[in-house]
Amino acid sequence: MKLPGQEDFEHSSANENVLAEELDSGLGPGPSLGGPSDTNSGEPGVSKDPLLFIQLNELLGWPQALEWRETGRWMLFEEKLEVGAGRWSAPYVPTLALPSLQKLRSLLAEGIVLLDCQAQSLLELVEQVISGESLSPELRGQLQALLLQRPQHHIQTPGIRPCRGSNAFRNASHDEDTPSKHWNPLRQKLPPGAEAAAVLAGELGFLAQPLGAFVRLRNPVVLEPLTEVILPSRFFCLLLGPPTQGRSYHEMGRAAAVLLSDRQFQWSVRRASNPHDLLAALDAFLQEVTTLPPGRWDRTARIPPPKCLPSQQKRLCSELQEVTGFSDRIAAQAEDRHHLGQHTSSPELQRTGRLFGGLVQDVRRKACWYPSDFLDALHPQCFSAVLYIYLATVTNAITFGGLLGDATEGAQGVLESFLGTAVAGAAFCLMAGQPLTILSSTGPVLVFERLLFSFSRDHSLDYLPFRLWVGVWVATFCLVLVATEASLLVRYFTRFTEEGFCALISLIFIYDAVGKMLNLIRAYPIQRPGSPAYGCFCEYPGPGGNASEWTNIKHKDADALSMHLGLVNASLLSPPECIQHGGYPRGPSCHTVPDIAFFSLLLFFTSFFCAMALKNVKDSRLFPSVVRKVFSDFSSILAILLGCSLDAFLGLATPKLLVPTEFKPTLPGRGWLVSPFGANPWWLSVAAALPALLLSILIFMDQQITAVILNRAEYKLQKGAGFHLDLLCVAVLMLLTSILGLPWYVSATVISLAHMDSLRRESKAFVPGEAPHFLGIREQRLTGLVVFILTGVSIFLAPVLKFIPMPVLYGIFLYMGVAALSSIQFMKRVQLLLIPTKHQPDMFLLRHVPLSRVHLFTAIQIVCLGLLWIIKSTPAAIIFPLMLLGLVGVRKALEWVFSPQELLWLDELMPGEERNIPEHRLEPDHLSSRSDDEDSELMYQPKAPEINISVN
C-alpha cells in the first residue's frame, strides 16, 4: 500500500527535502503527549499543526421540518450531546463500526474532493461543492438554501442571527470581534491558533444518489453558523444521501470526525496534494485500527480518556520511511530523539581538560540567565512556594538546632541554626548554579557532628577550634575536587545510588517526625486509671474546720463522691471548685492536662492527611479547575492554618514553635568568631585532615546526588545545571560557617524536592478529557532568597510564630518524607513483594524482566538501605561517608549478577556499559517506549516530587 503522497515524493527531491526539514524541526503527526498545550511548548518532536476542533451537525426532521443540529464534537476525544439531560457528555475514547469507515471511504472515493479551496465564505464554499452535482436548478437551489441554514447549537453564541445570503457569512478579516459575540466557555480551553472542522451528515429525501464532499481550505475562514466555537475553519466534510435503514449517515459522520481528530490522519491530509492522498491516509488509518470482538464488551459503555497519551512519533517515522525512502537517515534521527538519556552526556558533564574548566563553563552558562532568575519569580505561585518552604525550613532549623544542641552539649543551638541557615542559604541562592536547591542541616552531617564532638570530649579537646580546622580542610578538598572536575563522577550515580540515598533521607525525615511526637507524648503523659500519676484530690481542712458547711454544700453529691479522711475525688470536682469551697487540690495530676497528648496526635495526623488530600485534590472532579489548583498549590499552608485554627479554638497548651529572642551565641562566653587553636595543640590543625577527608566524601555525595536528582531531564529545566559551581559555593560556605561556629550546610534532598514541586508549571489551556501538561519548573532565585531572609528575620518574629503548634509542623515533616519516599520506583518494587502475581500492576519493566529478578534487585537495595541505617545509628557511623560511596561500587558489582538488558530496565546503564548489549537486543520499540508516557513508570508524575530518572 502506498501512503499519502508517496508517488509524488518518489519523484520529487524537493518534497524529500521538505519532509527531512520537518523531521529535523520536530514536525510530527502529533505532540508526544497528544494534547494541544504541547503545540506551543517548543519541545523537539512536537507537532506545529494547530489543534482541530471538529463538530458534527446532523440533518434532522425529514420530511416535515428540516434543520441542522449539533450532535457531537471532538478535540482529542468525543463528546456527545445528551439531549434528554440537556448537556454534553464527559469526554470518552470514540469507538467506530468498521462498516461506517468502509462506507465513508467509498463515498469519498466517488465524491468531490477539493484541496486548497479558495472560498472566502460559506456561500462560496457551498456553491463550489454543489456545482459538480447533476441536479436540476430547483433542487440545487433547495440544497444550497439547506446548507446555508444556521444549525441549532447546544450553547447558542450570542450576537449572531440566523440568516442567509453572502452578507451573513463574512470573512474573518472583515468580521467584528466583539467579546459577547465570541464568548464561549469552551473557547477559553482551546489554545491560540486552534482551527475548526465541520462535518455535515444526514438523510435527504430528494437526493437520488449519495453526495459526498471533502474540502480543505487554503486559508482558514470563519464560517460562523457552522460551529459553536467561532474559529477559522480549515476542513469541511459533507455526507448526504437518500433515506436508508439504520443510522448509516450518522455513523459515517462520526467516522469522518474521528478521522480528523486523529493527529496522524490530520497531518497527512494537511499535506495531501490529490484525492488519492486522502484515500491513502484513510487506508493508513484503517491499517492501525484495533477491533473489539462483538459480545466481549458493552457497546453502550464509554471508555474514559487515558491519563497519558502515547507518542505519535513512531507512526510518523514509519510513514516517512515509506514515503521518502530515507529509511536510514530517518531511523537514525528517530533513534537519536528516543535514545536513552545516559548515552549522551549533558554539557554540564563534559570534561574540558583544564583546571577549573568546568567551573568556568558553569559561570558562563548561568551568567546570561541571572537577570531572568529574578524576573521569572514575579508570579503568584512563587508566593505559595515561599510560605511553604519557609515553614519547612524554619521547622528544619529548629529541629536540627535542638538535635545539634543535644549532640554538642550547647556548643551550638537553635540560634546558630537559624543564623547559619539564613546566611548560608541566602548566599547560596545568590551565587549557586542551581538556586532551586535548599541548603539545610542534614541527618548524615548531624551524625558526623555528633561523632566529632564525642571525639573532642573524650580526648579533652576544644571542640569549636578543632571543628574549625576540619572545616578548613573540607573546603580545601572540595576546592581540589572543583579544580579537577571531579563532579563529572555524577555520571556513575544511577537510580540505584540515588534511590538508596533519597530513601535514607526520607526515612530520616519520617523517623524524626515520629520520634518528636513520641517525645512529646512522654513529656505530656497520658493519665491511665491505676497509674501512679492518676488522680487529683480535694483536701478538706479536717474536723476542726467547717465540715458541716462542706457537707451541706455537697450533700446532694454525697453518693457520687468518695469521701475518706477528708479527701474528695476530684474527678467530679475540679480544682477551681475545690479552691472555691475552701479545699486544697492535692495529687500528682492536679496540674496535668492529659488531653495535650491526644490533641497533639490529632494535630499531627490532621496536618499530614490534610496536606496529602489537598495536594491531590487537583485530580478530583470537585470544584472548578482554578479552585483545585489553588488548593493544590497552597496545600501545606492550608494544612498549617487548619491546625493552628483548631489549636486556637480549643485553647489547649500544646507545645508551640520556640524561636530565639536574643541575638547571642548559645555557648556562654564565646564570641561569633572561633579562635583557630584555643586550648588545642598546633599539630591538631594538621591531624584534622583525616576526619575532614571522610567529611569531604560525605559532603560530595550528599551535595552531588541531590544536584543530580534536581537536574534530571524530566523536570525540563531550561537554564542548565552547575555541578562545579554549586560544590564551590558549598566549600566556601563550609569555611565561613566553621569560622563563625555555625552548623555545616549542604543540599537538603527532601526540602529541595518539595521546593521544585511547589514551582511546577502546568498548561493552562487544555481541552476536555485532557489532563494539564507538565511544562517545567519556574526557575528563579528569588523564592529561595526570600525564604532564607525570612528565616533570619524569624529570630525577631517570635510573637507571631509562637502560635504555631509543633505537632502541626511535625505533620508537615512527615508529609514531606512520605511524599518523597512514595515517588521513587524502589517503593513500587517493594510493594510488588507483597502483591500476588495476578494483582500486580502492569509495570513496563515486568514485561521485560522476570519477576524473580526484579525481587532480587529490590532485595539487594533493601539490604543496602538497612546497612546504611544501621551504620548511621551505631558508633561505626564514622565510616558512613565511605558506605555512601560504596553504593556506586555495589551498583558496579551488580553487572556480575544481572545482564545489561535487565539493568537497562531495572536501573540505568553506566557509561560504557551499553557496549556490552548486542545491537539486536536494543530493539527500536524498547528505545522509543522508554519515552512513551503510557508505558514508562519512570516519567515525571506531578503529584509528588520525583527522583526517578538520572541526568546521565
mmCIF file with all atom_site columns, N, CA and C in Angstrom, residues 741-794:
data_model
loop_
_atom_site.group_PDB
_atom_site.id
_atom_site.type_symbol
_atom_site.label_atom_id
_atom_site.label_alt_id
_atom_site.label_comp_id
_atom_site.label_asym_id
_atom_site.label_entity_id
_atom_site.label_seq_id
_atom_site.pdbx_PDB_ins_code
_atom_site.Cartn_x
_atom_site.Cartn_y
_atom_site.Cartn_z
_atom_site.occupancy
_atom_site.B_iso_or_equiv
_atom_site.pdbx_formal_charge
_atom_site.auth_seq_id
_atom_site.auth_comp_id
_atom_site.auth_asym_id
_atom_site.auth_atom_id
_atom_site.pdbx_PDB_model_num
ATOM 1   N N  . GLY A 1 741 ? 31.425  29.421 63.756 1.00 0.00 ? 741 GLY A N  1
ATOM 2   C CA . GLY A 1 741 ? 30.896  28.443 64.699 1.00 0.00 ? 741 GLY A CA 1
ATOM 3   C C  . GLY A 1 741 ? 29.446  28.087 64.435 1.00 0.00 ? 741 GLY A C  1
ATOM 4   N N  . LEU A 1 742 ? 29.051  28.165 63.174 1.00 0.00 ? 742 LEU A N  1
ATOM 5   C CA . LEU A 1 742 ? 27.681  27.842 62.789 1.00 0.00 ? 742 LEU A CA 1
ATOM 6   C C  . LEU A 1 742 ? 27.628  26.427 62.229 1.00 0.00 ? 742 LEU A C  1
ATOM 7   N N  . PRO A 1 743 ? 26.454  25.819 62.181 1.00 0.00 ? 743 PRO A N  1
ATOM 8   C CA . PRO A 1 743 ? 26.353  24.453 61.633 1.00 0.00 ? 743 PRO A CA 1
ATOM 9   C C  . PRO A 1 743 ? 26.799  24.396 60.176 1.00 0.00 ? 743 PRO A C  1
ATOM 10  N N  . TRP A 1 744 ? 27.175  23.207 59.740 1.00 0.00 ? 744 TRP A N  1
ATOM 11  C CA . TRP A 1 744 ? 27.536  22.994 58.338 1.00 0.00 ? 744 TRP A CA 1
ATOM 12  C C  . TRP A 1 744 ? 26.267  22.702 57.527 1.00 0.00 ? 744 TRP A C  1
ATOM 13  N N  . TYR A 1 745 ? 26.293  23.175 56.290 1.00 0.00 ? 745 TYR A N  1
ATOM 14  C CA . TYR A 1 745 ? 25.100  23.053 55.457 1.00 0.00 ? 745 TYR A CA 1
ATOM 15  C C  . TYR A 1 745 ? 25.451  22.446 54.106 1.00 0.00 ? 745 TYR A C  1
ATOM 16  N N  . VAL A 1 746 ? 24.494  21.677 53.616 1.00 0.00 ? 746 VAL A N  1
ATOM 17  C CA . VAL A 1 746 ? 24.624  21.039 52.314 1.00 0.00 ? 746 VAL A CA 1
ATOM 18  C C  . VAL A 1 746 ? 23.219  20.923 51.734 1.00 0.00 ? 746 VAL A C  1
ATOM 19  N N  . SER A 1 747 ? 23.113  20.558 50.480 1.00 0.00 ? 747 SER A N  1
ATOM 20  C CA . SER A 1 747 ? 21.800  20.477 49.833 1.00 0.00 ? 747 SER A CA 1
ATOM 21  C C  . SER A 1 747 ? 20.907  19.466 50.554 1.00 0.00 ? 747 SER A C  1
ATOM 22  N N  . ALA A 1 748 ? 19.705  19.898 50.881 1.00 0.00 ? 748 ALA A N  1
ATOM 23  C CA . ALA A 1 748 ? 18.725  19.036 51.545 1.00 0.00 ? 748 ALA A CA 1
ATOM 24  C C  . ALA A 1 748 ? 17.818  18.428 50.487 1.00 0.00 ? 748 ALA A C  1
ATOM 25  N N  . THR A 1 749 ? 17.884  17.119 50.328 1.00 0.00 ? 749 THR A N  1
ATOM 26  C CA . THR A 1 749 ? 17.173  16.458 49.232 1.00 0.00 ? 749 THR A CA 1
ATOM 27  C C  . THR A 1 749 ? 15.667  16.640 49.322 1.00 0.00 ? 749 THR A C  1
ATOM 28  N N  . VAL A 1 750 ? 15.092  16.332 50.471 1.00 0.00 ? 750 VAL A N  1
ATOM 29  C CA . VAL A 1 750 ? 13.635  16.329 50.584 1.00 0.00 ? 750 VAL A CA 1
ATOM 30  C C  . VAL A 1 750 ? 13.066  17.741 50.444 1.00 0.00 ? 750 VAL A C  1
ATOM 31  N N  . ILE A 1 751 ? 13.647  18.714 51.138 1.00 0.00 ? 751 ILE A N  1
ATOM 32  C CA . ILE A 1 751 ? 13.129  20.087 51.058 1.00 0.00 ? 751 ILE A CA 1
ATOM 33  C C  . ILE A 1 751 ? 13.353  20.653 49.662 1.00 0.00 ? 751 ILE A C  1
ATOM 34  N N  . SER A 1 752 ? 14.472  20.325 49.028 1.00 0.00 ? 752 SER A N  1
ATOM 35  C CA . SER A 1 752 ? 14.726  20.806 47.668 1.00 0.00 ? 752 SER A CA 1
ATOM 36  C C  . SER A 1 752 ? 13.715  20.216 46.690 1.00 0.00 ? 752 SER A C  1
ATOM 37  N N  . LEU A 1 753 ? 13.388  18.933 46.862 1.00 0.00 ? 753 LEU A N  1
ATOM 38  C CA . LEU A 1 753 ? 12.360  18.324 46.015 1.00 0.00 ? 753 LEU A CA 1
ATOM 39  C C  . LEU A 1 753 ? 11.002  18.983 46.245 1.00 0.00 ? 753 LEU A C  1
ATOM 40  N N  . ALA A 1 754 ? 10.693  19.290 47.498 1.00 0.00 ? 754 ALA A N  1
ATOM 41  C CA . ALA A 1 754 ? 9.437   19.980 47.794 1.00 0.00 ? 754 ALA A CA 1
ATOM 42  C C  . ALA A 1 754 ? 9.434   21.373 47.174 1.00 0.00 ? 754 ALA A C  1
ATOM 43  N N  . HIS A 1 755 ? 10.585  22.031 47.177 1.00 0.00 ? 755 HIS A N  1
ATOM 44  C CA . HIS A 1 755 ? 10.703  23.352 46.537 1.00 0.00 ? 755 HIS A CA 1
ATOM 45  C C  . HIS A 1 755 ? 10.440  23.249 45.035 1.00 0.00 ? 755 HIS A C  1
ATOM 46  N N  . MET A 1 756 ? 11.033  22.262 44.398 1.00 0.00 ? 756 MET A N  1
ATOM 47  C CA . MET A 1 756 ? 10.806  22.055 42.968 1.00 0.00 ? 756 MET A CA 1
ATOM 48  C C  . MET A 1 756 ? 9.325   21.768 42.700 1.00 0.00 ? 756 MET A C  1
ATOM 49  N N  . ASP A 1 757 ? 8.731   20.931 43.534 1.00 0.00 ? 757 ASP A N  1
ATOM 50  C CA . ASP A 1 757 ? 7.342   20.556 43.309 1.00 0.00 ? 757 ASP A CA 1
ATOM 51  C C  . ASP A 1 757 ? 6.406   21.745 43.472 1.00 0.00 ? 757 ASP A C  1
ATOM 52  N N  . SER A 1 758 ? 6.735   22.660 44.371 1.00 0.00 ? 758 SER A N  1
ATOM 53  C CA . SER A 1 758 ? 5.879   23.830 44.580 1.00 0.00 ? 758 SER A CA 1
ATOM 54  C C  . SER A 1 758 ? 5.988   24.836 43.450 1.00 0.00 ? 758 SER A C  1
ATOM 55  N N  . LEU A 1 759 ? 6.975   24.676 42.560 1.00 0.00 ? 759 LEU A N  1
ATOM 56  C CA . LEU A 1 759 ? 7.181   25.609 41.451 1.00 0.00 ? 759 LEU A CA 1
ATOM 57  C C  . LEU A 1 759 ? 6.881   24.964 40.104 1.00 0.00 ? 759 LEU A C  1
ATOM 58  N N  . ARG A 1 760 ? 6.102   23.887 40.088 1.00 0.00 ? 760 ARG A N  1
ATOM 59  C CA . ARG A 1 760 ? 5.752   23.235 38.829 1.00 0.00 ? 760 ARG A CA 1
ATOM 60  C C  . ARG A 1 760 ? 4.879   24.141 37.976 1.00 0.00 ? 760 ARG A C  1
ATOM 61  N N  . ARG A 1 761 ? 5.153   24.161 36.681 1.00 0.00 ? 761 ARG A N  1
ATOM 62  C CA . ARG A 1 761 ? 4.318   24.886 35.730 1.00 0.00 ? 761 ARG A CA 1
ATOM 63  C C  . ARG A 1 761 ? 3.511   23.884 34.918 1.00 0.00 ? 761 ARG A C  1
ATOM 64  N N  . GLU A 1 762 ? 2.234   24.154 34.790 1.00 0.00 ? 762 GLU A N  1
ATOM 65  C CA . GLU A 1 762 ? 1.357   23.273 34.024 1.00 0.00 ? 762 GLU A CA 1
ATOM 66  C C  . GLU A 1 762 ? 0.604   24.092 32.989 1.00 0.00 ? 762 GLU A C  1
ATOM 67  N N  . SER A 1 763 ? 0.185   23.416 31.937 1.00 0.00 ? 763 SER A N  1
ATOM 68  C CA . SER A 1 763 ? -0.530  24.096 30.864 1.00 0.00 ? 763 SER A CA 1
ATOM 69  C C  . SER A 1 763 ? -1.851  24.654 31.377 1.00 0.00 ? 763 SER A C  1
ATOM 70  N N  . LYS A 1 764 ? -2.175  25.838 30.918 1.00 0.00 ? 764 LYS A N  1
ATOM 71  C CA . LYS A 1 764 ? -3.429  26.478 31.313 1.00 0.00 ? 764 LYS A CA 1
ATOM 72  C C  . LYS A 1 764 ? -4.569  26.087 30.376 1.00 0.00 ? 764 LYS A C  1
ATOM 73  N N  . ALA A 1 765 ? -4.276  25.969 29.088 1.00 0.00 ? 765 ALA A N  1
ATOM 74  C CA . ALA A 1 765 ? -5.309  25.632 28.109 1.00 0.00 ? 765 ALA A CA 1
ATOM 75  C C  . ALA A 1 765 ? -5.244  24.139 27.812 1.00 0.00 ? 765 ALA A C  1
ATOM 76  N N  . PHE A 1 766 ? -6.269  23.430 28.187 1.00 0.00 ? 766 PHE A N  1
ATOM 77  C CA . PHE A 1 766 ? -6.335  22.008 27.859 1.00 0.00 ? 766 PHE A CA 1
ATOM 78  C C  . PHE A 1 766 ? -7.794  21.659 27.603 1.00 0.00 ? 766 PHE A C  1
ATOM 79  N N  . VAL A 1 767 ? -7.989  20.843 26.596 1.00 0.00 ? 767 VAL A N  1
ATOM 80  C CA . VAL A 1 767 ? -9.338  20.542 26.139 1.00 0.00 ? 767 VAL A CA 1
ATOM 81  C C  . VAL A 1 767 ? -9.975  19.513 27.064 1.00 0.00 ? 767 VAL A C  1
ATOM 82  N N  . PRO A 1 768 ? -11.313 19.365 27.006 1.00 0.00 ? 768 PRO A N  1
ATOM 83  C CA . PRO A 1 768 ? -11.982 18.369 27.853 1.00 0.00 ? 768 PRO A CA 1
ATOM 84  C C  . PRO A 1 768 ? -11.424 16.970 27.641 1.00 0.00 ? 768 PRO A C  1
ATOM 85  N N  . GLY A 1 769 ? -11.203 16.274 28.747 1.00 0.00 ? 769 GLY A N  1
ATOM 86  C CA . GLY A 1 769 ? -10.660 14.925 28.700 1.00 0.00 ? 769 GLY A CA 1
ATOM 87  C C  . GLY A 1 769 ? -9.153  14.877 28.802 1.00 0.00 ? 769 GLY A C  1
ATOM 88  N N  . GLU A 1 770 ? -8.512  16.029 28.760 1.00 0.00 ? 770 GLU A N  1
ATOM 89  C CA . GLU A 1 770 ? -7.051  16.068 28.792 1.00 0.00 ? 770 GLU A CA 1
ATOM 90  C C  . GLU A 1 770 ? -6.589  16.608 30.129 1.00 0.00 ? 770 GLU A C  1
ATOM 91  N N  . ALA A 1 771 ? -5.606  15.955 30.725 1.00 0.00 ? 771 ALA A N  1
ATOM 92  C CA . ALA A 1 771 ? -5.035  16.428 31.976 1.00 0.00 ? 771 ALA A CA 1
ATOM 93  C C  . ALA A 1 771 ? -4.056  17.565 31.686 1.00 0.00 ? 771 ALA A C  1
ATOM 94  N N  . PRO A 1 772 ? -3.878  18.481 32.638 1.00 0.00 ? 772 PRO A N  1
ATOM 95  C CA . PRO A 1 772 ? -2.873  19.541 32.429 1.00 0.00 ? 772 PRO A CA 1
ATOM 96  C C  . PRO A 1 772 ? -1.501  18.937 32.191 1.00 0.00 ? 772 PRO A C  1
ATOM 97  N N  . HIS A 1 773 ? -0.750  19.542 31.296 1.00 0.00 ? 773 HIS A N  1
ATOM 98  C CA . HIS A 1 773 ? 0.566   19.028 30.952 1.00 0.00 ? 773 HIS A CA 1
ATOM 99  C C  . HIS A 1 773 ? 1.630   19.711 31.786 1.00 0.00 ? 773 HIS A C  1
ATOM 100 N N  . PHE A 1 774 ? 2.581   18.919 32.224 1.00 0.00 ? 774 PHE A N  1
ATOM 101 C CA . PHE A 1 774 ? 3.719   19.476 32.946 1.00 0.00 ? 774 PHE A CA 1
ATOM 102 C C  . PHE A 1 774 ? 4.630   20.196 31.960 1.00 0.00 ? 774 PHE A C  1
ATOM 103 N N  . LEU A 1 775 ? 4.869   21.478 32.199 1.00 0.00 ? 775 LEU A N  1
ATOM 104 C CA . LEU A 1 775 ? 5.667   22.290 31.283 1.00 0.00 ? 775 LEU A CA 1
ATOM 105 C C  . LEU A 1 775 ? 7.076   22.545 31.778 1.00 0.00 ? 775 LEU A C  1
ATOM 106 N N  . GLY A 1 776 ? 7.333   22.311 33.040 1.00 0.00 ? 776 GLY A N  1
ATOM 107 C CA . GLY A 1 776 ? 8.662   22.573 33.575 1.00 0.00 ? 776 GLY A CA 1
ATOM 108 C C  . GLY A 1 776 ? 8.564   23.194 34.956 1.00 0.00 ? 776 GLY A C  1
ATOM 109 N N  . ILE A 1 777 ? 9.698   23.713 35.411 1.00 0.00 ? 777 ILE A N  1
ATOM 110 C CA . ILE A 1 777 ? 9.808   24.320 36.727 1.00 0.00 ? 777 ILE A CA 1
ATOM 111 C C  . ILE A 1 777 ? 10.025  25.820 36.552 1.00 0.00 ? 777 ILE A C  1
ATOM 112 N N  . ARG A 1 778 ? 9.441   26.602 37.440 1.00 0.00 ? 778 ARG A N  1
ATOM 113 C CA . ARG A 1 778 ? 9.642   28.046 37.398 1.00 0.00 ? 778 ARG A CA 1
ATOM 114 C C  . ARG A 1 778 ? 11.018  28.341 37.992 1.00 0.00 ? 778 ARG A C  1
ATOM 115 N N  . GLU A 1 779 ? 12.017  28.409 37.136 1.00 0.00 ? 779 GLU A N  1
ATOM 116 C CA . GLU A 1 779 ? 13.404  28.548 37.577 1.00 0.00 ? 779 GLU A CA 1
ATOM 117 C C  . GLU A 1 779 ? 13.702  30.005 37.921 1.00 0.00 ? 779 GLU A C  1
ATOM 118 N N  . GLN A 1 780 ? 14.121  30.246 39.145 1.00 0.00 ? 780 GLN A N  1
ATOM 119 C CA . GLN A 1 780 ? 14.440  31.593 39.603 1.00 0.00 ? 780 GLN A CA 1
ATOM 120 C C  . GLN A 1 780 ? 15.209  31.498 40.926 1.00 0.00 ? 780 GLN A C  1
ATOM 121 N N  . ARG A 1 781 ? 15.705  32.614 41.390 1.00 0.00 ? 781 ARG A N  1
ATOM 122 C CA . ARG A 1 781 ? 16.475  32.653 42.633 1.00 0.00 ? 781 ARG A CA 1
ATOM 123 C C  . ARG A 1 781 ? 15.716  33.299 43.788 1.00 0.00 ? 781 ARG A C  1
ATOM 124 N N  . LEU A 1 782 ? 14.622  33.971 43.496 1.00 0.00 ? 782 LEU A N  1
ATOM 125 C CA . LEU A 1 782 ? 14.003  34.846 44.482 1.00 0.00 ? 782 LEU A CA 1
ATOM 126 C C  . LEU A 1 782 ? 13.306  34.072 45.595 1.00 0.00 ? 782 LEU A C  1
ATOM 127 N N  . THR A 1 783 ? 12.635  32.949 45.274 1.00 0.00 ? 783 THR A N  1
ATOM 128 C CA . THR A 1 783 ? 11.904  32.232 46.321 1.00 0.00 ? 783 THR A CA 1
ATOM 129 C C  . THR A 1 783 ? 12.855  31.734 47.413 1.00 0.00 ? 783 THR A C  1
ATOM 130 N N  . GLY A 1 784 ? 13.949  31.101 47.002 1.00 0.00 ? 784 GLY A N  1
ATOM 131 C CA . GLY A 1 784 ? 14.908  30.636 47.998 1.00 0.00 ? 784 GLY A CA 1
ATOM 132 C C  . GLY A 1 784 ? 15.521  31.783 48.778 1.00 0.00 ? 784 GLY A C  1
ATOM 133 N N  . LEU A 1 785 ? 15.843  32.886 48.091 1.00 0.00 ? 785 LEU A N  1
ATOM 134 C CA . LEU A 1 785 ? 16.440  34.040 48.768 1.00 0.00 ? 785 LEU A CA 1
ATOM 135 C C  . LEU A 1 785 ? 15.486  34.611 49.810 1.00 0.00 ? 785 LEU A C  1
ATOM 136 N N  . VAL A 1 786 ? 14.220  34.776 49.449 1.00 0.00 ? 786 VAL A N  1
ATOM 137 C CA . VAL A 1 786 ? 13.236  35.312 50.397 1.00 0.00 ? 786 VAL A CA 1
ATOM 138 C C  . VAL A 1 786 ? 13.033  34.343 51.561 1.00 0.00 ? 786 VAL A C  1
ATOM 139 N N  . VAL A 1 787 ? 13.023  33.050 51.279 1.00 0.00 ? 787 VAL A N  1
ATOM 140 C CA . VAL A 1 787 ? 12.866  32.063 52.351 1.00 0.00 ? 787 VAL A CA 1
ATOM 141 C C  . VAL A 1 787 ? 13.958  32.221 53.399 1.00 0.00 ? 787 VAL A C  1
ATOM 142 N N  . PHE A 1 788 ? 15.193  32.357 52.958 1.00 0.00 ? 788 PHE A N  1
ATOM 143 C CA . PHE A 1 788 ? 16.290  32.423 53.918 1.00 0.00 ? 788 PHE A CA 1
ATOM 144 C C  . PHE A 1 788 ? 16.367  33.789 54.602 1.00 0.00 ? 788 PHE A C  1
ATOM 145 N N  . ILE A 1 789 ? 15.941  34.833 53.913 1.00 0.00 ? 789 ILE A N  1
ATOM 146 C CA . ILE A 1 789 ? 15.866  36.135 54.584 1.00 0.00 ? 789 ILE A CA 1
ATOM 147 C C  . ILE A 1 789 ? 14.809  36.084 55.689 1.00 0.00 ? 789 ILE A C  1
ATOM 148 N N  . LEU A 1 790 ? 13.664  35.498 55.383 1.00 0.00 ? 790 LEU A N  1
ATOM 149 C CA . LEU A 1 790 ? 12.622  35.358 56.403 1.00 0.00 ? 790 LEU A CA 1
ATOM 150 C C  . LEU A 1 790 ? 13.085  34.474 57.556 1.00 0.00 ? 790 LEU A C  1
ATOM 151 N N  . THR A 1 791 ? 13.890  33.461 57.240 1.00 0.00 ? 791 THR A N  1
ATOM 152 C CA . THR A 1 791 ? 14.414  32.603 58.306 1.00 0.00 ? 791 THR A CA 1
ATOM 153 C C  . THR A 1 791 ? 15.284  33.400 59.264 1.00 0.00 ? 791 THR A C  1
ATOM 154 N N  . GLY A 1 792 ? 16.120  34.298 58.715 1.00 0.00 ? 792 GLY A N  1
ATOM 155 C CA . GLY A 1 792 ? 16.930  35.153 59.579 1.00 0.00 ? 792 GLY A CA 1
ATOM 156 C C  . GLY A 1 792 ? 16.093  36.132 60.377 1.00 0.00 ? 792 GLY A C  1
ATOM 157 N N  . VAL A 1 793 ? 15.076  36.688 59.736 1.00 0.00 ? 793 VAL A N  1
ATOM 158 C CA . VAL A 1 793 ? 14.202  37.641 60.423 1.00 0.00 ? 793 VAL A CA 1
ATOM 159 C C  . VAL A 1 793 ? 13.358  36.942 61.486 1.00 0.00 ? 793 VAL A C  1
ATOM 160 N N  . SER A 1 794 ? 13.183  35.629 61.343 1.00 0.00 ? 794 SER A N  1
ATOM 161 C CA . SER A 1 794 ? 12.322  34.886 62.273 1.00 0.00 ? 794 SER A CA 1
ATOM 162 C C  . SER A 1 794 ? 12.802  34.985 63.709 1.00 0.00 ? 794 SER A C  1
#
